[in-house]
Amino acid sequence: MKLSQLRDLTCIVETGSLRAAARRLDVAQPLLTRSIRSLEKELGTPLFERQSTGMVLTPLGQRFYERARVVTNELRRAGEELLQAQGNATGTVTAGLSIMPHMGMLPRALPAFRKRFPAVRLQLVEGLFPDLEEDLRKGDIDFYMGVTPTVVPPGFVRERLSGNTRVVMARKGHALGGARSFAELVQAEWALPAVDYHSEQDLISIFEKRGLPPPRVALQARTALSMMVTLTSTDLLALLPMQWVGFAQLRASVQPILLDEQLAAPDIVLIRRSGLPMTLAAEHLCDLLRREIGPAG
């Protein structure tokens, strides 16, 4: 089995056809066909079904591809690591970030990273760990930083970076902007952020502990952009990480409702695959983000 065959296989899956893969790899299509047939012969099973819509993995082919994808990703990283260690800083870093790092850490870390690694392509994926777990496991994402999940499966290392707090956010000039307790918010409608635990039940429990009726939830936003649009264009309230308060780009359109109590938020963590080092560029980005959050508290 040759490494070039694994490269060919993953490229066909990613592009969906022999023709597209041949163009990306800049090889003749017949050579690519022979490469896959040779691999199938060696493995003793077909890896693809040839359909009118393109190349589709067989069930066994899918299992093999999952392993091949990890291998090719790690080989790519190994090559990038050597180049970066020699001062030729190229390659790609893919970071999975929840809303909090996007707003509270990335704005200052990003310019510093671009200055140190101007030729490295940075890919940012917004999401929570449960959404990004599979891509992180396969090596498509270098690391996850953000809200801690309830459970971290085997194969990953979790590093606690900091605790956090939450604040009620509303559009600028909201009628309830002067409220100081949840009792004053019982008539409000709410938007929920996407989290991996039961966010609606979490909000309900806050009201129940204060002897208040359950809040009315009207919307759940899976991305920061959806939440921004919701807050700026409606009267919905949202309980969000306190970093929303300091995000300069929102100060003219949203405001915190400063209640006379502090609400804890889930910890902020870094999660990466165990037993596999990150590239120098990925490690540098992690260090820059850590500096922005400060020491764990």
mmCIF file of C-alpha atoms in Angstrom:
data_model
loop_
_atom_site.group_PDB
_atom_site.id
_atom_site.type_symbol
_atom_site.label_atom_id
_atom_site.label_comp_id
_atom_site.label_asym_id
_atom_site.label_seq_id
_atom_site.Cartn_x
_atom_site.Cartn_y
_atom_site.Cartn_z
ATOM 1 C CA MET A 1 0.000 0.000 0.000
ATOM 2 C CA LYS A 2 1.379 3.374 -1.030
ATOM 3 C CA LEU A 3 0.809 6.730 0.588
ATOM 4 C CA SER A 4 -0.084 8.109 -2.829
ATOM 5 C CA GLN A 5 -2.994 5.656 -2.967
ATOM 6 C CA LEU A 6 -4.370 6.999 0.318
ATOM 7 C CA ARG A 7 -3.997 10.519 -1.045
ATOM 8 C CA ASP A 8 -5.838 9.513 -4.213
ATOM 9 C CA LEU A 9 -8.646 7.860 -2.259
ATOM 10 C CA THR A 10 -9.251 10.843 0.035
ATOM 11 C CA CYS A 11 -9.167 13.264 -2.887
ATOM 12 C CA ILE A 12 -11.784 11.287 -4.816
ATOM 13 C CA VAL A 13 -14.064 11.250 -1.769
ATOM 14 C CA GLU A 14 -13.607 14.972 -1.174
ATOM 15 C CA THR A 15 -14.205 15.965 -4.802
ATOM 16 C CA GLY A 16 -16.853 13.337 -5.598
ATOM 17 C CA SER A 17 -15.462 12.097 -8.910
ATOM 18 C CA LEU A 18 -12.367 10.767 -10.645
ATOM 19 C CA ARG A 19 -12.303 13.682 -13.054
ATOM 20 C CA ALA A 20 -12.395 16.338 -10.327
ATOM 21 C CA ALA A 21 -9.798 14.486 -8.261
ATOM 22 C CA ALA A 22 -7.490 14.195 -11.256
ATOM 23 C CA ARG A 23 -7.744 17.942 -11.827
ATOM 24 C CA ARG A 24 -6.981 18.722 -8.187
ATOM 25 C CA LEU A 25 -4.032 16.333 -8.061
ATOM 26 C CA ASP A 26 -2.864 17.331 -11.556
ATOM 27 C CA VAL A 27 -2.585 13.731 -12.741
ATOM 28 C CA ALA A 28 -4.092 11.880 -15.681
ATOM 29 C CA GLN A 29 -7.446 10.281 -14.877
ATOM 30 C CA PRO A 30 -6.357 6.790 -16.100
ATOM 31 C CA LEU A 31 -3.456 6.882 -13.600
ATOM 32 C CA LEU A 32 -5.881 7.688 -10.805
ATOM 33 C CA THR A 33 -8.170 4.828 -11.884
ATOM 34 C CA ARG A 34 -5.252 2.379 -11.849
ATOM 35 C CA SER A 35 -4.171 3.607 -8.421
ATOM 36 C CA ILE A 36 -7.604 2.910 -6.899
ATOM 37 C CA ARG A 37 -7.983 -0.441 -8.661
ATOM 38 C CA SER A 38 -4.581 -1.509 -7.372
ATOM 39 C CA LEU A 39 -5.573 -0.502 -3.844
ATOM 40 C CA GLU A 40 -8.880 -2.371 -4.124
ATOM 41 C CA LYS A 41 -7.035 -5.463 -5.362
ATOM 42 C CA GLU A 42 -4.610 -5.305 -2.455
ATOM 43 C CA LEU A 43 -7.435 -4.923 0.064
ATOM 44 C CA GLY A 44 -9.548 -7.584 -1.608
ATOM 45 C CA THR A 45 -12.720 -5.524 -1.759
ATOM 46 C CA PRO A 46 -14.267 -2.714 -3.830
ATOM 47 C CA LEU A 47 -13.957 0.678 -2.178
ATOM 48 C CA PHE A 48 -16.240 2.620 -4.529
ATOM 49 C CA GLU A 49 -19.462 2.173 -6.391
ATOM 50 C CA ARG A 50 -19.417 3.888 -9.759
ATOM 51 C CA GLN A 51 -22.715 5.763 -10.099
ATOM 52 C CA SER A 52 -24.049 8.319 -12.552
ATOM 53 C CA THR A 53 -23.682 10.985 -9.850
ATOM 54 C CA GLY A 54 -20.039 10.116 -9.196
ATOM 55 C CA MET A 55 -17.960 7.845 -6.984
ATOM 56 C CA VAL A 56 -19.703 6.623 -3.824
ATOM 57 C CA LEU A 57 -17.927 4.713 -1.082
ATOM 58 C CA THR A 58 -19.052 1.182 -0.290
ATOM 59 C CA PRO A 59 -19.695 0.424 3.401
ATOM 60 C CA LEU A 60 -16.230 -1.150 3.682
ATOM 61 C CA GLY A 61 -14.781 1.690 1.652
ATOM 62 C CA GLN A 62 -16.248 4.175 4.140
ATOM 63 C CA ARG A 63 -14.556 2.370 7.026
ATOM 64 C CA PHE A 64 -11.221 2.377 5.204
ATOM 65 C CA TYR A 65 -11.587 6.024 4.231
ATOM 66 C CA GLU A 66 -12.090 7.098 7.852
ATOM 67 C CA ARG A 67 -8.660 5.645 8.684
ATOM 68 C CA ALA A 68 -6.996 6.896 5.508
ATOM 69 C CA ARG A 69 -8.267 10.408 6.209
ATOM 70 C CA VAL A 70 -6.542 10.467 9.599
ATOM 71 C CA VAL A 71 -3.287 9.210 8.068
ATOM 72 C CA THR A 72 -3.252 11.791 5.267
ATOM 73 C CA ASN A 73 -4.073 14.612 7.675
ATOM 74 C CA GLU A 74 -1.222 13.632 9.981
ATOM 75 C CA LEU A 75 1.220 13.312 7.068
ATOM 76 C CA ARG A 76 0.231 16.792 5.925
ATOM 77 C CA ARG A 77 0.798 18.134 9.421
ATOM 78 C CA ALA A 78 4.183 16.379 9.671
ATOM 79 C CA GLY A 79 5.355 18.069 6.499
ATOM 80 C CA GLU A 80 4.055 21.450 7.611
ATOM 81 C CA GLU A 81 5.714 21.047 11.012
ATOM 82 C CA LEU A 82 9.128 20.453 9.446
ATOM 83 C CA LEU A 83 8.735 23.466 7.163
ATOM 84 C CA GLN A 84 7.633 25.659 10.065
ATOM 85 C CA ALA A 85 10.565 24.472 12.197
ATOM 86 C CA GLN A 86 12.932 25.504 9.393
ATOM 87 C CA GLY A 87 11.415 28.964 9.197
ATOM 88 C CA ASN A 88 9.276 28.283 6.121
ATOM 89 C CA ALA A 89 5.960 28.948 7.826
ATOM 90 C CA THR A 90 3.334 27.601 5.459
ATOM 91 C CA GLY A 91 0.423 25.189 5.775
ATOM 92 C CA THR A 92 -3.024 25.343 7.332
ATOM 93 C CA VAL A 93 -4.375 25.655 10.874
ATOM 94 C CA THR A 94 -8.042 24.822 11.473
ATOM 95 C CA ALA A 95 -9.469 25.971 14.805
ATOM 96 C CA GLY A 96 -12.896 25.120 16.172
ATOM 97 C CA LEU A 97 -14.152 27.957 18.386
ATOM 98 C CA SER A 98 -17.364 28.558 20.273
ATOM 99 C CA ILE A 99 -18.861 32.061 20.468
ATOM 100 C CA MET A 100 -16.886 33.139 23.534
ATOM 101 C CA PRO A 101 -13.365 32.815 22.001
ATOM 102 C CA HIS A 102 -14.615 34.444 18.805
ATOM 103 C CA MET A 103 -15.678 37.539 20.734
ATOM 104 C CA GLY A 104 -13.394 37.642 23.746
ATOM 105 C CA MET A 105 -10.072 36.258 22.510
ATOM 106 C CA LEU A 106 -9.777 36.124 18.725
ATOM 107 C CA PRO A 107 -9.944 39.888 17.976
ATOM 108 C CA ARG A 108 -6.537 40.461 19.626
ATOM 109 C CA ALA A 109 -4.980 37.056 18.984
ATOM 110 C CA LEU A 110 -5.670 37.064 15.242
ATOM 111 C CA PRO A 111 -3.462 40.045 14.278
ATOM 112 C CA ALA A 112 -0.571 38.619 16.320
ATOM 113 C CA PHE A 113 -0.932 35.222 14.632
ATOM 114 C CA ARG A 114 -1.021 36.793 11.155
ATOM 115 C CA LYS A 115 2.145 38.735 11.967
ATOM 116 C CA ARG A 116 4.021 35.603 13.094
ATOM 117 C CA PHE A 117 2.647 33.241 10.399
ATOM 118 C CA PRO A 118 1.588 35.398 7.427
ATOM 119 C CA ALA A 119 1.780 32.509 4.939
ATOM 120 C CA VAL A 120 -0.241 30.025 7.026
ATOM 121 C CA ARG A 121 -3.877 29.722 6.010
ATOM 122 C CA LEU A 122 -6.178 29.920 9.014
ATOM 123 C CA GLN A 123 -9.584 28.232 8.912
ATOM 124 C CA LEU A 124 -12.040 29.144 11.673
ATOM 125 C CA VAL A 125 -15.015 26.913 12.389
ATOM 126 C CA GLU A 126 -17.728 28.169 14.729
ATOM 127 C CA GLY A 127 -19.382 25.523 16.851
ATOM 128 C CA LEU A 128 -19.497 23.617 20.099
ATOM 129 C CA PHE A 129 -17.541 20.473 20.840
ATOM 130 C CA PRO A 130 -20.354 17.980 20.099
ATOM 131 C CA ASP A 131 -20.720 19.500 16.614
ATOM 132 C CA LEU A 132 -16.973 19.441 15.948
ATOM 133 C CA GLU A 133 -15.960 16.229 17.721
ATOM 134 C CA GLU A 134 -15.892 14.006 14.633
ATOM 135 C CA ASP A 135 -13.820 16.434 12.556
ATOM 136 C CA LEU A 136 -11.431 16.888 15.484
ATOM 137 C CA ARG A 137 -11.076 13.124 15.877
ATOM 138 C CA LYS A 138 -10.339 12.686 12.159
ATOM 139 C CA GLY A 139 -7.778 15.470 12.141
ATOM 140 C CA ASP A 140 -9.744 17.936 10.027
ATOM 141 C CA ILE A 141 -9.680 20.348 12.985
ATOM 142 C CA ASP A 142 -6.479 20.982 14.967
ATOM 143 C CA PHE A 143 -8.097 21.935 18.261
ATOM 144 C CA TYR A 144 -11.330 23.099 19.888
ATOM 145 C CA MET A 145 -11.530 26.035 22.273
ATOM 146 C CA GLY A 146 -14.721 27.132 23.938
ATOM 147 C CA VAL A 147 -17.527 26.040 26.253
ATOM 148 C CA THR A 148 -16.729 22.763 27.959
ATOM 149 C CA PRO A 149 -18.864 19.779 26.973
ATOM 150 C CA THR A 150 -20.581 17.680 29.605
ATOM 151 C CA VAL A 151 -18.497 14.641 28.606
ATOM 152 C CA VAL A 152 -15.157 14.393 26.783
ATOM 153 C CA PRO A 153 -14.861 10.999 25.043
ATOM 154 C CA PRO A 154 -11.686 8.879 25.134
ATOM 155 C CA GLY A 155 -8.993 9.979 22.710
ATOM 156 C CA PHE A 156 -9.091 13.645 23.690
ATOM 157 C CA VAL A 157 -7.299 15.818 26.251
ATOM 158 C CA ARG A 158 -9.222 18.631 27.953
ATOM 159 C CA GLU A 159 -7.372 21.608 29.450
ATOM 160 C CA ARG A 160 -9.404 23.992 31.613
ATOM 161 C CA LEU A 161 -8.551 27.571 30.719
ATOM 162 C CA SER A 162 -10.940 29.613 32.833
ATOM 163 C CA GLY A 163 -14.301 29.909 34.473
ATOM 164 C CA ASN A 164 -16.814 32.334 32.998
ATOM 165 C CA THR A 165 -19.975 34.284 33.778
ATOM 166 C CA ARG A 166 -23.133 35.138 31.857
ATOM 167 C CA VAL A 167 -25.110 38.299 31.303
ATOM 168 C CA VAL A 168 -28.560 39.103 29.924
ATOM 169 C CA MET A 169 -28.246 40.886 26.556
ATOM 170 C CA ALA A 170 -30.857 42.957 24.720
ATOM 171 C CA ARG A 171 -31.097 45.439 21.870
ATOM 172 C CA LYS A 172 -29.981 48.981 22.587
ATOM 173 C CA GLY A 173 -32.767 50.978 24.204
ATOM 174 C CA HIS A 174 -34.786 47.928 25.229
ATOM 175 C CA ALA A 175 -37.718 48.741 27.513
ATOM 176 C CA LEU A 176 -36.345 46.314 30.123
ATOM 177 C CA GLY A 177 -32.817 47.721 29.957
ATOM 178 C CA GLY A 178 -33.052 49.071 33.501
ATOM 179 C CA ALA A 179 -34.175 45.804 35.121
ATOM 180 C CA ARG A 180 -32.176 44.616 38.124
ATOM 181 C CA SER A 181 -33.722 41.197 38.790
ATOM 182 C CA PHE A 182 -35.164 38.228 36.934
ATOM 183 C CA ALA A 183 -38.520 39.057 38.545
ATOM 184 C CA GLU A 184 -38.631 42.125 36.294
ATOM 185 C CA LEU A 185 -38.036 39.926 33.218
ATOM 186 C CA VAL A 186 -40.904 37.452 33.628
ATOM 187 C CA GLN A 187 -42.889 38.975 30.746
ATOM 188 C CA ALA A 188 -39.937 38.902 28.333
ATOM 189 C CA GLU A 189 -39.421 36.403 25.537
ATOM 190 C CA TRP A 190 -36.040 34.711 25.154
ATOM 191 C CA ALA A 191 -33.596 33.497 22.530
ATOM 192 C CA LEU A 192 -31.396 30.531 23.409
ATOM 193 C CA PRO A 193 -27.798 30.017 22.283
ATOM 194 C CA ALA A 194 -26.828 26.579 21.023
ATOM 195 C CA VAL A 195 -25.105 24.567 23.727
ATOM 196 C CA ASP A 196 -24.505 20.860 24.275
ATOM 197 C CA TYR A 197 -26.527 20.705 27.501
ATOM 198 C CA HIS A 198 -30.232 21.471 27.903
ATOM 199 C CA SER A 199 -30.098 25.245 27.512
ATOM 200 C CA GLU A 200 -33.840 25.723 27.836
ATOM 201 C CA GLN A 201 -34.006 23.718 31.041
ATOM 202 C CA ASP A 202 -31.033 25.681 32.354
ATOM 203 C CA LEU A 203 -32.892 28.961 31.800
ATOM 204 C CA ILE A 204 -36.079 27.552 33.298
ATOM 205 C CA SER A 205 -34.210 26.446 36.421
ATOM 206 C CA ILE A 206 -32.876 29.983 36.933
ATOM 207 C CA PHE A 207 -36.447 31.263 37.088
ATOM 208 C CA GLU A 208 -37.719 28.336 39.182
ATOM 209 C CA LYS A 209 -35.022 28.848 41.844
ATOM 210 C CA ARG A 210 -36.346 32.373 42.296
ATOM 211 C CA GLY A 211 -39.968 31.237 42.553
ATOM 212 C CA LEU A 212 -40.803 32.682 39.129
ATOM 213 C CA PRO A 213 -42.884 31.204 36.287
ATOM 214 C CA PRO A 214 -40.918 29.590 33.446
ATOM 215 C CA PRO A 215 -39.635 31.982 30.765
ATOM 216 C CA ARG A 216 -41.094 32.012 27.268
ATOM 217 C CA VAL A 217 -38.556 30.795 24.690
ATOM 218 C CA ALA A 218 -39.215 32.005 21.143
ATOM 219 C CA LEU A 219 -35.999 31.162 19.262
ATOM 220 C CA GLN A 220 -32.778 29.166 19.376
ATOM 221 C CA ALA A 221 -29.747 30.508 17.512
ATOM 222 C CA ARG A 222 -27.033 28.068 16.466
ATOM 223 C CA THR A 223 -24.483 30.724 15.452
ATOM 224 C CA ALA A 224 -23.265 34.056 16.768
ATOM 225 C CA LEU A 225 -24.514 35.761 13.605
ATOM 226 C CA SER A 226 -28.035 34.414 14.150
ATOM 227 C CA MET A 227 -27.957 35.642 17.734
ATOM 228 C CA MET A 228 -26.709 39.080 16.684
ATOM 229 C CA VAL A 229 -29.513 39.456 14.150
ATOM 230 C CA THR A 230 -32.057 38.298 16.721
ATOM 231 C CA LEU A 231 -30.931 40.702 19.431
ATOM 232 C CA THR A 232 -30.620 43.737 17.178
ATOM 233 C CA SER A 233 -33.937 43.282 15.348
ATOM 234 C CA THR A 234 -36.310 41.998 18.055
ATOM 235 C CA ASP A 235 -37.172 42.494 21.719
ATOM 236 C CA LEU A 236 -35.964 38.993 22.632
ATOM 237 C CA LEU A 237 -33.484 38.660 25.480
ATOM 238 C CA ALA A 238 -30.619 36.191 25.685
ATOM 239 C CA LEU A 239 -28.407 34.881 28.491
ATOM 240 C CA LEU A 240 -24.915 34.931 26.966
ATOM 241 C CA PRO A 241 -21.215 34.788 27.927
ATOM 242 C CA MET A 242 -20.071 38.085 29.434
ATOM 243 C CA GLN A 243 -17.643 38.581 26.515
ATOM 244 C CA TRP A 244 -20.605 39.879 24.495
ATOM 245 C CA VAL A 245 -20.434 43.029 26.636
ATOM 246 C CA GLY A 246 -16.886 43.837 25.553
ATOM 247 C CA PHE A 247 -17.293 43.087 21.836
ATOM 248 C CA ALA A 248 -16.702 46.518 20.283
ATOM 249 C CA GLN A 249 -18.605 45.846 17.066
ATOM 250 C CA LEU A 250 -21.873 45.375 19.013
ATOM 251 C CA ARG A 251 -21.746 48.239 21.463
ATOM 252 C CA ALA A 252 -23.843 50.517 19.277
ATOM 253 C CA SER A 253 -26.642 47.969 18.830
ATOM 254 C CA VAL A 254 -26.910 45.769 21.938
ATOM 255 C CA GLN A 255 -26.587 46.318 25.677
ATOM 256 C CA PRO A 256 -26.296 44.247 28.851
ATOM 257 C CA ILE A 257 -29.102 44.237 31.403
ATOM 258 C CA LEU A 258 -27.091 44.535 34.603
ATOM 259 C CA LEU A 259 -28.883 42.393 37.171
ATOM 260 C CA ASP A 260 -27.951 42.528 40.841
ATOM 261 C CA GLU A 261 -26.467 39.027 40.769
ATOM 262 C CA GLN A 262 -23.760 37.115 38.950
ATOM 263 C CA LEU A 263 -24.517 33.974 36.963
ATOM 264 C CA ALA A 264 -21.866 31.339 36.407
ATOM 265 C CA ALA A 265 -21.248 30.023 32.897
ATOM 266 C CA PRO A 266 -19.636 26.749 31.797
ATOM 267 C CA ASP A 267 -15.823 26.638 31.903
ATOM 268 C CA ILE A 268 -13.760 27.598 28.874
ATOM 269 C CA VAL A 269 -11.537 24.711 27.765
ATOM 270 C CA LEU A 270 -9.036 23.625 25.132
ATOM 271 C CA ILE A 271 -9.605 20.148 23.678
ATOM 272 C CA ARG A 272 -7.191 18.338 21.369
ATOM 273 C CA ARG A 273 -6.454 14.771 20.409
ATOM 274 C CA SER A 274 -4.355 12.858 22.923
ATOM 275 C CA GLY A 275 -0.971 11.494 21.924
ATOM 276 C CA LEU A 276 -0.646 13.684 18.805
ATOM 277 C CA PRO A 277 1.239 16.988 18.836
ATOM 278 C CA MET A 278 -0.074 20.051 17.074
ATOM 279 C CA THR A 279 1.994 21.919 14.513
ATOM 280 C CA LEU A 280 4.064 24.902 15.613
ATOM 281 C CA ALA A 281 1.554 27.277 14.025
ATOM 282 C CA ALA A 282 -1.410 25.629 15.776
ATOM 283 C CA GLU A 283 0.421 25.694 19.105
ATOM 284 C CA HIS A 284 1.221 29.373 18.602
ATOM 285 C CA LEU A 285 -2.427 30.204 17.968
ATOM 286 C CA CYS A 286 -3.415 28.311 21.133
ATOM 287 C CA ASP A 287 -0.825 30.255 23.143
ATOM 288 C CA LEU A 288 -2.100 33.577 21.809
ATOM 289 C CA LEU A 289 -5.673 32.675 22.717
ATOM 290 C CA ARG A 290 -4.595 31.528 26.193
ATOM 291 C CA ARG A 291 -2.943 34.901 26.827
ATOM 292 C CA GLU A 292 -6.177 36.683 26.014
ATOM 293 C CA ILE A 293 -8.191 34.694 28.522
ATOM 294 C CA GLY A 294 -5.588 35.093 31.271
ATOM 295 C CA PRO A 295 -4.823 32.552 34.029
ATOM 296 C CA ALA A 296 -7.423 29.916 34.862
ATOM 297 C CA GLY A 297 -9.743 31.040 37.615
#
